[in-house]
Short mmCIF file of C-alpha atoms in Angstrom, two decimals:
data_model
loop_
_atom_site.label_atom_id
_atom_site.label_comp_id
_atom_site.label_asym_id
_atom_site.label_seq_id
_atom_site.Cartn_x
_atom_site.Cartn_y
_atom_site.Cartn_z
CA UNK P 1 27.79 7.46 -1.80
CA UNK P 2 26.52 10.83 -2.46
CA UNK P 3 28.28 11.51 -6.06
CA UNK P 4 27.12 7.80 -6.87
CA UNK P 5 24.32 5.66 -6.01
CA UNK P 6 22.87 7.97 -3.04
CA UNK P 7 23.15 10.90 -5.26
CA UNK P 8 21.21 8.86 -7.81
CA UNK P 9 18.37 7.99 -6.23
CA UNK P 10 18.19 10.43 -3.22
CA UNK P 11 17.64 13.77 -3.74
CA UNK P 12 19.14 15.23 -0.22
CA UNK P 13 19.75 15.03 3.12
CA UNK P 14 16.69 17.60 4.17
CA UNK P 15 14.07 19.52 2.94
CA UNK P 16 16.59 22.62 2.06
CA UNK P 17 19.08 20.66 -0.20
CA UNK P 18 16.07 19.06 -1.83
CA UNK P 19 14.24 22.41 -3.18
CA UNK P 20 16.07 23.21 -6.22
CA UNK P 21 15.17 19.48 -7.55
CA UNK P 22 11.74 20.00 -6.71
CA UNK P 23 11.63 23.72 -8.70
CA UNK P 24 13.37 22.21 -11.57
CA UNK P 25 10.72 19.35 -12.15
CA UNK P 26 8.04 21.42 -11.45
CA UNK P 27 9.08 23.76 -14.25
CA UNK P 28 8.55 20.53 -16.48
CA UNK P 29 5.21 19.98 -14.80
CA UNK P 30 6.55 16.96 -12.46
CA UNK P 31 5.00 17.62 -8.98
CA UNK P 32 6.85 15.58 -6.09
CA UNK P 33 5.92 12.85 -3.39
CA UNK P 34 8.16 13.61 -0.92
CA UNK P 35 9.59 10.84 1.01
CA UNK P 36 11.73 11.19 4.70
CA UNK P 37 13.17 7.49 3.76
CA UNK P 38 12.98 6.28 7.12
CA UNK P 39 11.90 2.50 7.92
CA UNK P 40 12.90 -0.60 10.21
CA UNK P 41 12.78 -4.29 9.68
CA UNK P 42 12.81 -6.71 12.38
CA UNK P 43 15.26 -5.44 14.94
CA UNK P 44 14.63 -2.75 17.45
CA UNK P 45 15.67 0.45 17.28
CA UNK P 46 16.71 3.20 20.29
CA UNK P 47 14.80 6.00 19.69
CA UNK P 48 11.10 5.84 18.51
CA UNK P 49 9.40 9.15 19.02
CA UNK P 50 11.64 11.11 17.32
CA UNK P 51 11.15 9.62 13.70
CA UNK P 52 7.24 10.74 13.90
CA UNK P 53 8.28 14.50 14.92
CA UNK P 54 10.64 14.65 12.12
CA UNK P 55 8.21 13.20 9.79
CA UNK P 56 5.76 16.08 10.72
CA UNK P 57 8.05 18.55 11.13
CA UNK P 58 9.77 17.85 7.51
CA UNK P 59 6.24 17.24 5.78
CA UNK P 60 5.35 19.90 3.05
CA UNK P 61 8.64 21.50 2.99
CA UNK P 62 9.03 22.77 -0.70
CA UNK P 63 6.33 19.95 -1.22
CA UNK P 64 4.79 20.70 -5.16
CA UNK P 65 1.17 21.98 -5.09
CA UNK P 66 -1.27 19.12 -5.50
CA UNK P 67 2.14 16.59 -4.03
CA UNK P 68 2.22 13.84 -1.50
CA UNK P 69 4.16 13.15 1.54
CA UNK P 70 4.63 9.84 2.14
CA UNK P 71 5.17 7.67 5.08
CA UNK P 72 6.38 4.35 6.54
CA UNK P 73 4.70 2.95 9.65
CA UNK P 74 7.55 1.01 10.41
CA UNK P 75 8.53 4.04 11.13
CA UNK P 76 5.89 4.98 13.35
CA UNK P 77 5.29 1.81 15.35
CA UNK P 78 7.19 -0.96 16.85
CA UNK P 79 8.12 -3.92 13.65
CA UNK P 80 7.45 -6.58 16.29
CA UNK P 81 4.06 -4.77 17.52
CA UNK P 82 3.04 -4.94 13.48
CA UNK P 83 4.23 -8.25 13.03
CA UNK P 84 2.18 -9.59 15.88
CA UNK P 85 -0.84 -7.64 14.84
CA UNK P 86 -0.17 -9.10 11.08
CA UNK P 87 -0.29 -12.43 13.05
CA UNK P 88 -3.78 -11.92 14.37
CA UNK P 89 -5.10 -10.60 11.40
CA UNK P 90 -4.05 -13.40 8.86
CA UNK P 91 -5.57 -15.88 11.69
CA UNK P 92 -8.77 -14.22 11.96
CA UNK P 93 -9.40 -13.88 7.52
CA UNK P 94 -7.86 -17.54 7.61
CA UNK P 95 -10.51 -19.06 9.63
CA UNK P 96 -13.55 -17.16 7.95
CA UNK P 97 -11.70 -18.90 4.84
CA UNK P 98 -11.93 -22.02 6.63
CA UNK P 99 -15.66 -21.37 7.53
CA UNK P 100 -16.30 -20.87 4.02
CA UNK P 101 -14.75 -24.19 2.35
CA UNK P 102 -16.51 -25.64 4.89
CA UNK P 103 -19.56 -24.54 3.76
CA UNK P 104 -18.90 -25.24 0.42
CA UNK P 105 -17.45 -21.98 -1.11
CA UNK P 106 -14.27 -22.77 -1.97
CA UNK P 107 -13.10 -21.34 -4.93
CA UNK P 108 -15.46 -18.46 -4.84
CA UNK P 109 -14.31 -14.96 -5.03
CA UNK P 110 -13.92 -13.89 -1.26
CA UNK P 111 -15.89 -10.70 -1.21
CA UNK P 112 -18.56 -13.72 -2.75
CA UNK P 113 -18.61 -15.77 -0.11
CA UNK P 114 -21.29 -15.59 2.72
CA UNK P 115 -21.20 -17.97 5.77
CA UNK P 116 -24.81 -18.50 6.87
CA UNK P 117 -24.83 -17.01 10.39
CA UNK P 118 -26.88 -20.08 12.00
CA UNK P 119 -24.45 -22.61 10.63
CA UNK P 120 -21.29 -20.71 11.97
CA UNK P 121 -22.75 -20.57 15.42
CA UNK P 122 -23.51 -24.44 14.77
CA UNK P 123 -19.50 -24.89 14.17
CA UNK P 124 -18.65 -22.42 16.62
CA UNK P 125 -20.33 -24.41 19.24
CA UNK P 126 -19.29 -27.86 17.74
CA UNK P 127 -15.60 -26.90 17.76
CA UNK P 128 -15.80 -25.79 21.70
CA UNK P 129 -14.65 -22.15 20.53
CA UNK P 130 -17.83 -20.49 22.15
CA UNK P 131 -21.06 -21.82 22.87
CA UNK P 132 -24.06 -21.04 20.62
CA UNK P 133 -25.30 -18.20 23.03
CA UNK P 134 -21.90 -16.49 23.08
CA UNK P 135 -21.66 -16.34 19.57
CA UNK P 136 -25.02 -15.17 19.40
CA UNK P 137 -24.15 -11.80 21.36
CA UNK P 138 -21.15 -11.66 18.91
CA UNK P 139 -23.46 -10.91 16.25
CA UNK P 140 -26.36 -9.17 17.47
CA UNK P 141 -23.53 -6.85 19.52
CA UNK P 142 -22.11 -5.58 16.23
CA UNK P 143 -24.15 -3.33 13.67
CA UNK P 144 -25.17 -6.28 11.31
CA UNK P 145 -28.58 -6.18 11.87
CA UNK P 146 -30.55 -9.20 11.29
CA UNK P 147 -29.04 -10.29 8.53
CA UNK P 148 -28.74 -14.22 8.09
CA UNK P 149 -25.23 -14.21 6.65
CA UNK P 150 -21.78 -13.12 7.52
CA UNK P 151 -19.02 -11.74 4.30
CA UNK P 152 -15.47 -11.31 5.18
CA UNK P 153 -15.85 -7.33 5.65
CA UNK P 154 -18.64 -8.29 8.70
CA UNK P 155 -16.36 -10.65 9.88
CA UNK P 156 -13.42 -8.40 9.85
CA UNK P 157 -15.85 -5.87 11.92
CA UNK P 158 -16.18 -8.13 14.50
CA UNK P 159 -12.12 -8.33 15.75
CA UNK P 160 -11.99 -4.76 17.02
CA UNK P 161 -14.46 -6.36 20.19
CA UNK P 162 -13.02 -9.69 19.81
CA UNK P 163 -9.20 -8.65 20.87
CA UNK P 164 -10.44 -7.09 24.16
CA UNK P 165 -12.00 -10.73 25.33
CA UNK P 166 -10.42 -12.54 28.53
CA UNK P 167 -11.27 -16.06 27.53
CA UNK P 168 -8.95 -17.21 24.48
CA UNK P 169 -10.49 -18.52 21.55
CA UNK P 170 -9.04 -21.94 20.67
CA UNK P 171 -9.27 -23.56 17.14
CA UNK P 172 -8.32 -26.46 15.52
CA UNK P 173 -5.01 -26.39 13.72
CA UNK P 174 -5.95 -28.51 10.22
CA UNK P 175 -2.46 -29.47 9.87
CA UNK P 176 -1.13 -30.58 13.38
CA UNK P 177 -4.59 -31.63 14.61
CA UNK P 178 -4.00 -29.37 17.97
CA UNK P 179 -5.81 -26.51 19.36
CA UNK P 180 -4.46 -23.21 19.31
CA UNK P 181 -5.28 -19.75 20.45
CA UNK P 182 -7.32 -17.96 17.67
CA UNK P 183 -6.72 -14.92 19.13
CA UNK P 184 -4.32 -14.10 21.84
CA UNK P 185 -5.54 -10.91 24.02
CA UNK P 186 -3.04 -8.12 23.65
CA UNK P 187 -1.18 -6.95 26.17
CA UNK P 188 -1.43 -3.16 27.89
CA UNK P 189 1.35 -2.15 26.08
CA UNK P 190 0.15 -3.52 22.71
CA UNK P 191 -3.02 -2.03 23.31
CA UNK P 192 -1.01 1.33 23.66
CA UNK P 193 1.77 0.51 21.17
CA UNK P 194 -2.07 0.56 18.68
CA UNK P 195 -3.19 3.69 20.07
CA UNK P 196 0.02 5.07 19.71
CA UNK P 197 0.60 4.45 16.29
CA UNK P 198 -2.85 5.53 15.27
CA UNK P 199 -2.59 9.08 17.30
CA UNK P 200 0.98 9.45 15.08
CA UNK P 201 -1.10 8.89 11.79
CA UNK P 202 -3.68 11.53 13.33
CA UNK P 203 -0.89 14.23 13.49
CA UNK P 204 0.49 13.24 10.53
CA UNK P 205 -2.80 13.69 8.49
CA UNK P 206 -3.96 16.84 9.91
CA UNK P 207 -0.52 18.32 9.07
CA UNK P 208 -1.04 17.12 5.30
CA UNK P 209 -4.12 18.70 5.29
CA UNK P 210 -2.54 21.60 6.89
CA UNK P 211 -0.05 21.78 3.91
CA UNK P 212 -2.55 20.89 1.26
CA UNK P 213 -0.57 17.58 0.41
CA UNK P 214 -2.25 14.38 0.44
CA UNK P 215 -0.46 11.45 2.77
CA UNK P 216 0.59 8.07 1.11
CA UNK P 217 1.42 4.87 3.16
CA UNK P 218 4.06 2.88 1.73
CA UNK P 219 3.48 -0.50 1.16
CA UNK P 220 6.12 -2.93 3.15
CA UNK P 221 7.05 -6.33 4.07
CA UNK P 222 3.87 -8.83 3.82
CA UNK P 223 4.79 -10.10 7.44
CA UNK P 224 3.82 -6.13 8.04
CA UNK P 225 1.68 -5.74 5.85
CA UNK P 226 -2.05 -6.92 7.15
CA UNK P 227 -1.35 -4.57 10.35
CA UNK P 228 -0.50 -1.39 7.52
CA UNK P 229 -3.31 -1.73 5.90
CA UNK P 230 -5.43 -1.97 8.67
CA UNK P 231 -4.31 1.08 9.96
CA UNK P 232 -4.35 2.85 7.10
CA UNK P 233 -7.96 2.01 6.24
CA UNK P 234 -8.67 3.19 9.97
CA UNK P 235 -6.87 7.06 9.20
CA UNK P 236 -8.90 6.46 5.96
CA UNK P 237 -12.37 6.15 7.01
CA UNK P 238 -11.48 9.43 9.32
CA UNK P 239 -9.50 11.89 6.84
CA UNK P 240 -11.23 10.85 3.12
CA UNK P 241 -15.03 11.82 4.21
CA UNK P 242 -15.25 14.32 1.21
CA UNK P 243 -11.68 13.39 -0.91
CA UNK P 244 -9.11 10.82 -0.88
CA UNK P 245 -6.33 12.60 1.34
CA UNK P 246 -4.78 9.36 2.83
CA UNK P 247 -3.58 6.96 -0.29
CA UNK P 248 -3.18 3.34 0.67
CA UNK P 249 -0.52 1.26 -1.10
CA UNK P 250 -0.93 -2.24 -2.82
CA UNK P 251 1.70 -4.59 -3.81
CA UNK P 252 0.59 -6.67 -7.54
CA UNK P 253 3.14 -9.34 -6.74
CA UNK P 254 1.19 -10.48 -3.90
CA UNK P 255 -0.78 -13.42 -4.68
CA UNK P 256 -4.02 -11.78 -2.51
CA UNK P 257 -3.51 -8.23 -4.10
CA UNK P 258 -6.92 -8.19 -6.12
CA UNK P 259 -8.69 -9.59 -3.33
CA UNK P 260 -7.43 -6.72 -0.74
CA UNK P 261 -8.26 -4.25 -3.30
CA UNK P 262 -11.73 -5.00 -3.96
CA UNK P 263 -11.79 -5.87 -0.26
CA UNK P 264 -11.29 -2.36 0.72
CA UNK P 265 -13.07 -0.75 -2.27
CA UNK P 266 -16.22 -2.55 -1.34
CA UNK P 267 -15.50 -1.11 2.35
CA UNK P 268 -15.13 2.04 1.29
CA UNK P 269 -18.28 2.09 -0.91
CA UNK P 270 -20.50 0.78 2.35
CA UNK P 271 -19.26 3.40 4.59
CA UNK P 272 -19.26 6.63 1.90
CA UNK P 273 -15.47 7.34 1.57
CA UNK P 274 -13.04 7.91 -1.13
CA UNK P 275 -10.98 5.32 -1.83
CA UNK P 276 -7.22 6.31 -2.28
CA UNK P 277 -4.43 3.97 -3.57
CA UNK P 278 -1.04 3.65 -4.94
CA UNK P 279 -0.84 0.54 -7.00
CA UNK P 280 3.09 -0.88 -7.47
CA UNK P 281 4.49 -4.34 -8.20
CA UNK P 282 6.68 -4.64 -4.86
CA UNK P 283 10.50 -4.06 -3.90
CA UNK P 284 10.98 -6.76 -0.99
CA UNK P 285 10.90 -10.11 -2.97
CA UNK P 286 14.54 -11.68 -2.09
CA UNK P 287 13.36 -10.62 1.49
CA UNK P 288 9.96 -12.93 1.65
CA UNK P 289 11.05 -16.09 -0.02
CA UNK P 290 13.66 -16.00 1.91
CA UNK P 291 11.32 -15.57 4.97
CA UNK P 292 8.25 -17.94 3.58
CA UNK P 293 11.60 -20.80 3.00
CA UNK P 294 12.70 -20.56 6.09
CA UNK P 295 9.87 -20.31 8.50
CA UNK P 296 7.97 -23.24 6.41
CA UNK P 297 4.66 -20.96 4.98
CA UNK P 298 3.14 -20.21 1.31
CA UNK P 299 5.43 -18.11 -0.90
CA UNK P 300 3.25 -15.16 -1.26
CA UNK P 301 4.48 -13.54 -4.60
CA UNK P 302 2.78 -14.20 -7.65
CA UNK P 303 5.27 -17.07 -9.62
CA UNK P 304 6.35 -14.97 -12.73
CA UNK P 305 6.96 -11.72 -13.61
CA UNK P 306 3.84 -12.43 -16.09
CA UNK P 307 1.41 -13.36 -13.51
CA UNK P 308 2.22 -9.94 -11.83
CA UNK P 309 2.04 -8.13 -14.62
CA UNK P 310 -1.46 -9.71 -15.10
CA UNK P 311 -2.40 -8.78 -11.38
CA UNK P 312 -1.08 -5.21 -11.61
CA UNK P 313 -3.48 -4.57 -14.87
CA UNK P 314 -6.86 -6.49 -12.96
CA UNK P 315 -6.62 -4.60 -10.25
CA UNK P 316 -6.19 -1.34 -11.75
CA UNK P 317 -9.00 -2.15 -14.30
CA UNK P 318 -11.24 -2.59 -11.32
CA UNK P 319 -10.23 1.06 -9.84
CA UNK P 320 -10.77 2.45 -12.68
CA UNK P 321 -13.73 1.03 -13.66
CA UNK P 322 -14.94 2.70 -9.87
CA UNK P 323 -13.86 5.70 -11.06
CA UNK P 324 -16.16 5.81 -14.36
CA UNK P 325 -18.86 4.87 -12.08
CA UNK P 326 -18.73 6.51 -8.91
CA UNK P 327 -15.72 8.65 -9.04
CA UNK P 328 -15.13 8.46 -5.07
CA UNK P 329 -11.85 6.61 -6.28
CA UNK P 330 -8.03 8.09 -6.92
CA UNK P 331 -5.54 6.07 -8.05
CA UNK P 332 -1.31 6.74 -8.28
CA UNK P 333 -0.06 4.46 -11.31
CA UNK P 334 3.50 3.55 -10.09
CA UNK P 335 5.10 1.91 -12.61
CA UNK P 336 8.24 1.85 -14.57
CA UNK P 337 6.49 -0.46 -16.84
CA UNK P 338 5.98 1.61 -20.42
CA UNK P 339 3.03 -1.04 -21.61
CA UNK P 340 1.03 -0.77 -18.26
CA UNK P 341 1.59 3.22 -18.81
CA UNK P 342 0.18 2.95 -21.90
CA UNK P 343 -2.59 0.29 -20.99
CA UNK P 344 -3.55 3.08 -18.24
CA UNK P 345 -4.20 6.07 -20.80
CA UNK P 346 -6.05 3.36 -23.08
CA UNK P 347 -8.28 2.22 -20.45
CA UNK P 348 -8.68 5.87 -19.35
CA UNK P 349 -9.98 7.10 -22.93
CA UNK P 350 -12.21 4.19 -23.42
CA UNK P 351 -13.93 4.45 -19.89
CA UNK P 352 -14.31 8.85 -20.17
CA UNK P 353 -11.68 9.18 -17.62
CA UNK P 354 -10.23 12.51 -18.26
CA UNK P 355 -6.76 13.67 -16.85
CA UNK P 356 -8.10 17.19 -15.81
CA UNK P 357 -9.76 15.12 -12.86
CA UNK P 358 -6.98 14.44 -11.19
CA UNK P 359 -8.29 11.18 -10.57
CA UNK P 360 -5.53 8.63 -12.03
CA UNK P 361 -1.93 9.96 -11.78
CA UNK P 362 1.23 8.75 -13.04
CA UNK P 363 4.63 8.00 -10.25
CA UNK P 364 7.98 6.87 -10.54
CA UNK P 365 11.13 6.48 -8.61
CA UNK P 366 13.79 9.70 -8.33
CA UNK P 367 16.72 8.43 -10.39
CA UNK P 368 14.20 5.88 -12.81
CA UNK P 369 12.65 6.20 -16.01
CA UNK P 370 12.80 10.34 -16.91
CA UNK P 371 11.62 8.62 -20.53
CA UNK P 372 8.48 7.97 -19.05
CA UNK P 373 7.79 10.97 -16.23
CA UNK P 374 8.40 13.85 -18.66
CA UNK P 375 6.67 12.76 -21.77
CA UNK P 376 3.67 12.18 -19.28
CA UNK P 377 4.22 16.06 -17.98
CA UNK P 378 3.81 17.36 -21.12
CA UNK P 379 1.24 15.66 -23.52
CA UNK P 380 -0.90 18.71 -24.08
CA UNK P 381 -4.16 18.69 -22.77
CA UNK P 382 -4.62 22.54 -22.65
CA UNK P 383 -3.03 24.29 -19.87
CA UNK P 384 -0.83 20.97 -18.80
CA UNK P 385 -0.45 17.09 -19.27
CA UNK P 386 -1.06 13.97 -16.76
CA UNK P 387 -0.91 14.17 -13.88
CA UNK P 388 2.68 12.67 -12.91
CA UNK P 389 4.93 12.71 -10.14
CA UNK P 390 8.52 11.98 -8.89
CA UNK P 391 8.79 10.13 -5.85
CA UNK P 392 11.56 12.24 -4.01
CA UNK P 393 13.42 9.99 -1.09
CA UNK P 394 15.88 12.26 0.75
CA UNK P 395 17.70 11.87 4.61
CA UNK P 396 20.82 11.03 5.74
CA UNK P 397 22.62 8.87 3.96
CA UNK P 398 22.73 6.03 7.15
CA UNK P 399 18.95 6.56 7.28
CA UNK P 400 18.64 5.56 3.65
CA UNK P 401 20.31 2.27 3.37
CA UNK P 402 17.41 -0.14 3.49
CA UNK P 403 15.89 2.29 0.57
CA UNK P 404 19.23 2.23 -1.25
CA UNK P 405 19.90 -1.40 -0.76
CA UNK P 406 16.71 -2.64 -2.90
CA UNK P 407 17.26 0.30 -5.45
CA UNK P 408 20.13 -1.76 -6.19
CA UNK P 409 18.35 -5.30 -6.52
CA UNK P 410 16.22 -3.66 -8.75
CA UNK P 411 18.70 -2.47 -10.74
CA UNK P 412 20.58 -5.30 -11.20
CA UNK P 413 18.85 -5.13 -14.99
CA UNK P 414 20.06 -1.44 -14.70
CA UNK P 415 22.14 -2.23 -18.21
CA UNK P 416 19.53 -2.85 -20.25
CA UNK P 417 17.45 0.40 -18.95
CA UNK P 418 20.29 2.09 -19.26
CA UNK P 419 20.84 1.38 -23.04
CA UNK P 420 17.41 2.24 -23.44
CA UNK P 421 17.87 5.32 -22.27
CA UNK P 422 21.23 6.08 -24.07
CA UNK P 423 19.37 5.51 -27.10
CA UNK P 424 16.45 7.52 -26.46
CA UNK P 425 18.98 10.61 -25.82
CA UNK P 426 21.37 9.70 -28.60
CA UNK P 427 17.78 10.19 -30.73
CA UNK P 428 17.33 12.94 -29.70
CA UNK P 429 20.83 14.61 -29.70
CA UNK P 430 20.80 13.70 -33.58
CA UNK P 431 17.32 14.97 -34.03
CA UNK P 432 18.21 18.66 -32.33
CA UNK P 433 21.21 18.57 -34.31
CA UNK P 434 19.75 18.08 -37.61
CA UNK P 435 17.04 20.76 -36.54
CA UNK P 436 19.29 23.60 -35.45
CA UNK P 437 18.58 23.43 -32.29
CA UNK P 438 20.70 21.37 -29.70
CA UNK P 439 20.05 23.72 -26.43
CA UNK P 440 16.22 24.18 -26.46
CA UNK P 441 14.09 22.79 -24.15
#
């Protein structure tokens, strides 16, 4: 594995074997996000402190200045705790959708839609889910004032109190007719397994900031995928008071991707933080057909390659149009994608974006398109190019598998970026040749 595919796309087993990679691209200008490759799916595993203190304990080791670190919760927490918090989160933005069709908003854009506070209470009560004066403390117990309307991002403020209630909240299931538990209370040890998690994220943050590194969450399964979020938005609203230090990530094949974007932009813009994201088209796609076909729900990836394309380039259009305007907004472009790297430096000239900001940045994967990252390094804009990084996975080589194992679905088209490549270097072997000059740099 390690003279083949691990030593590919891994870079190491620990943060010593991985330095002289890191000193080598950052003599090009290629600064690193450093990644301990360590995640579950849905099984449990034996040990699961020990994952957090290696995480903090390997963060920032030969890290480049200006790099990331970047995590995986399913490292940090239980999968089945995040699954079941997923659950209760999908329920909760489901029923406000409900609400809102109701109403007669369907269709609208979802940060658009507002239900009228008296009517809600009306259906509230109608439905037997809480009576009219329940609901009433709901909304006068949470900070939204007096206002006669309710958007998704209230709503959403109101399940932190909601979880905690003893009586369960039962709606009606539109497609079997019977009542089921809105939410479920959580257990002690859920409530723990969520305090837990969150105090790991805590550590983990304050050691970036330690380091000088910023902290990206990897994007992972959708059935996790709500719960990440969540929780990264919660270590957000803490750590990126006066910069984005904590970098949330965002999957374009996802069907709802534009809508969680602007979802947490507009969240960030009503409670004064900087918004941080990595923006990528997704890895797990074999894995949640296969999941949406056999438990019976909605495929949620976009249908063609070209309708993800499309979503990758909206929702990066709408961060950087936030950064023309506001600039409390950083955004990682990772993409192997040569036409969405080029739509990015387009977009970023015509909107007065300039790369000594530091506010878009360029990533791809260890082992993946050089012919991108190092052109990138070194456009000259004075003293150095884009911003653009490497993301550096390293561990041992068991730890890596799941990592490995959808490097090599990707690659299945590996040929064809291969020949690409082959060509780009037989190019440029004939053009040193003919200059004089075949060792330079």
């Amino acid at each position: 594995m390690k003279m083949t595919f691990y030593g590919q796309f891994v870079a190491g087993e620990d943060q010593e074997a991985i330095k002289p990679l890191l000193r080598r691209n950052q003599a090009f200008g290629v600064g690193a996000v450093l990644d301990y490759s360590v995640e579950e799916d849905l099984r449990e595993r034996r040990d699961g402190r020990s994952r957090t203190s290696a995480a903090e304990k390997e963060m920032g080791g030969g890290s480049s200045e200006d790099g990331f670190s970047a995590i995986k919760l399913t490292a940090l927490a239980r999968p089945q705790f995040l699954v079941r918090f997923s659950e209760v989160l999908v329920k909760w933005r489901r029923f406000f959708l409900q609400m809102a069709a109701e109403q007669g908003q369907a269709g609208q854009a979802v940060l658009e839609m507002k239900l009228e506070v008296e009517k809600l209470q009306e259906t509230l009560a109608n439905l037997s889910i809480v009576t009219k004066a329940e609901s009433q403390e709901w909304f006068m117990g949470e900070s939204l004032g007096t206002s006669s309307t309710v958007d998704l991002l209230d709503w959403n403020s109101l399940l932190d109190s909601r979880t905690k209630i003893s009586k369960p909240l039962l709606i009606p299931n539109r497609q079997t007719g019977q009542l089921e538990p809105l939410l479920s209370r959580f257990s002690e040890e859920e409530d723990l397994q969520m305090k837990r998690v969150l105090q790991r994220m805590d550590v983990l943050a304050k050691r970036a900031m330690e380091k000088g590194v910023r902290l990206m969450v990897d994007a992972e399964q959708s059935y996790f995928q709500p719960a990440i979020s969540r929780l990264t938005v919660e270590t957000q609203r803490r750590f990126n008071r006066n910069q984005a230090i904590i970098f949330n990530t965002y999957q374009c094949y996802l069907r709802e991707a534009y809508d969680n974007v602007t979802g947490d932009m507009e969240l960030s813009r009503r409670e004064g933080w900087h918004f941080g994201t990595k923006l990528v088209r997704g890895a797990y796609m074999e894995q949640e057909r296969e999941r949406a076909a056999q438990l019976g729900y909605e495929d949620p990836i976009n249908p063609t390659y070209e309708k993800t394309n499309e979503m990758y380039h909206r929702c990066l259009d709408y961060v950087l149009e936030e950064i023309k305007h506001r600039r409390k907004a950083s955004v990682m472009v990772a993409s192997h994608n040569e036409d969405t790297v080029k739509f990015t430096l387009r977009r970023m000239m015509e909107l007065g974006i300039h790369p000594s900001e530091k506010k878009v940045c360029f990533g791809q994967l260890l082992g993946m398109c050089d012919q991108i990252t190092f052109p990138l390094a070194s456009i000259p804009l004075g003293q150095a190019g884009f911003p653009v990084y490497k993301y550096v996975p390293y561990g041992p080589v068991n730890e890596v598998l799941p990592y490995l194992s959808r490097r090599a679905q990707e690659n299945r088209g590996f040929m064809q970026r291969a020949n690409r490549e082959r060509d780009l270097l037989w190019k440029e072997v004939k053009r040193r040749l003919l200059a004089g000059n075949l060792f330079s740099h």
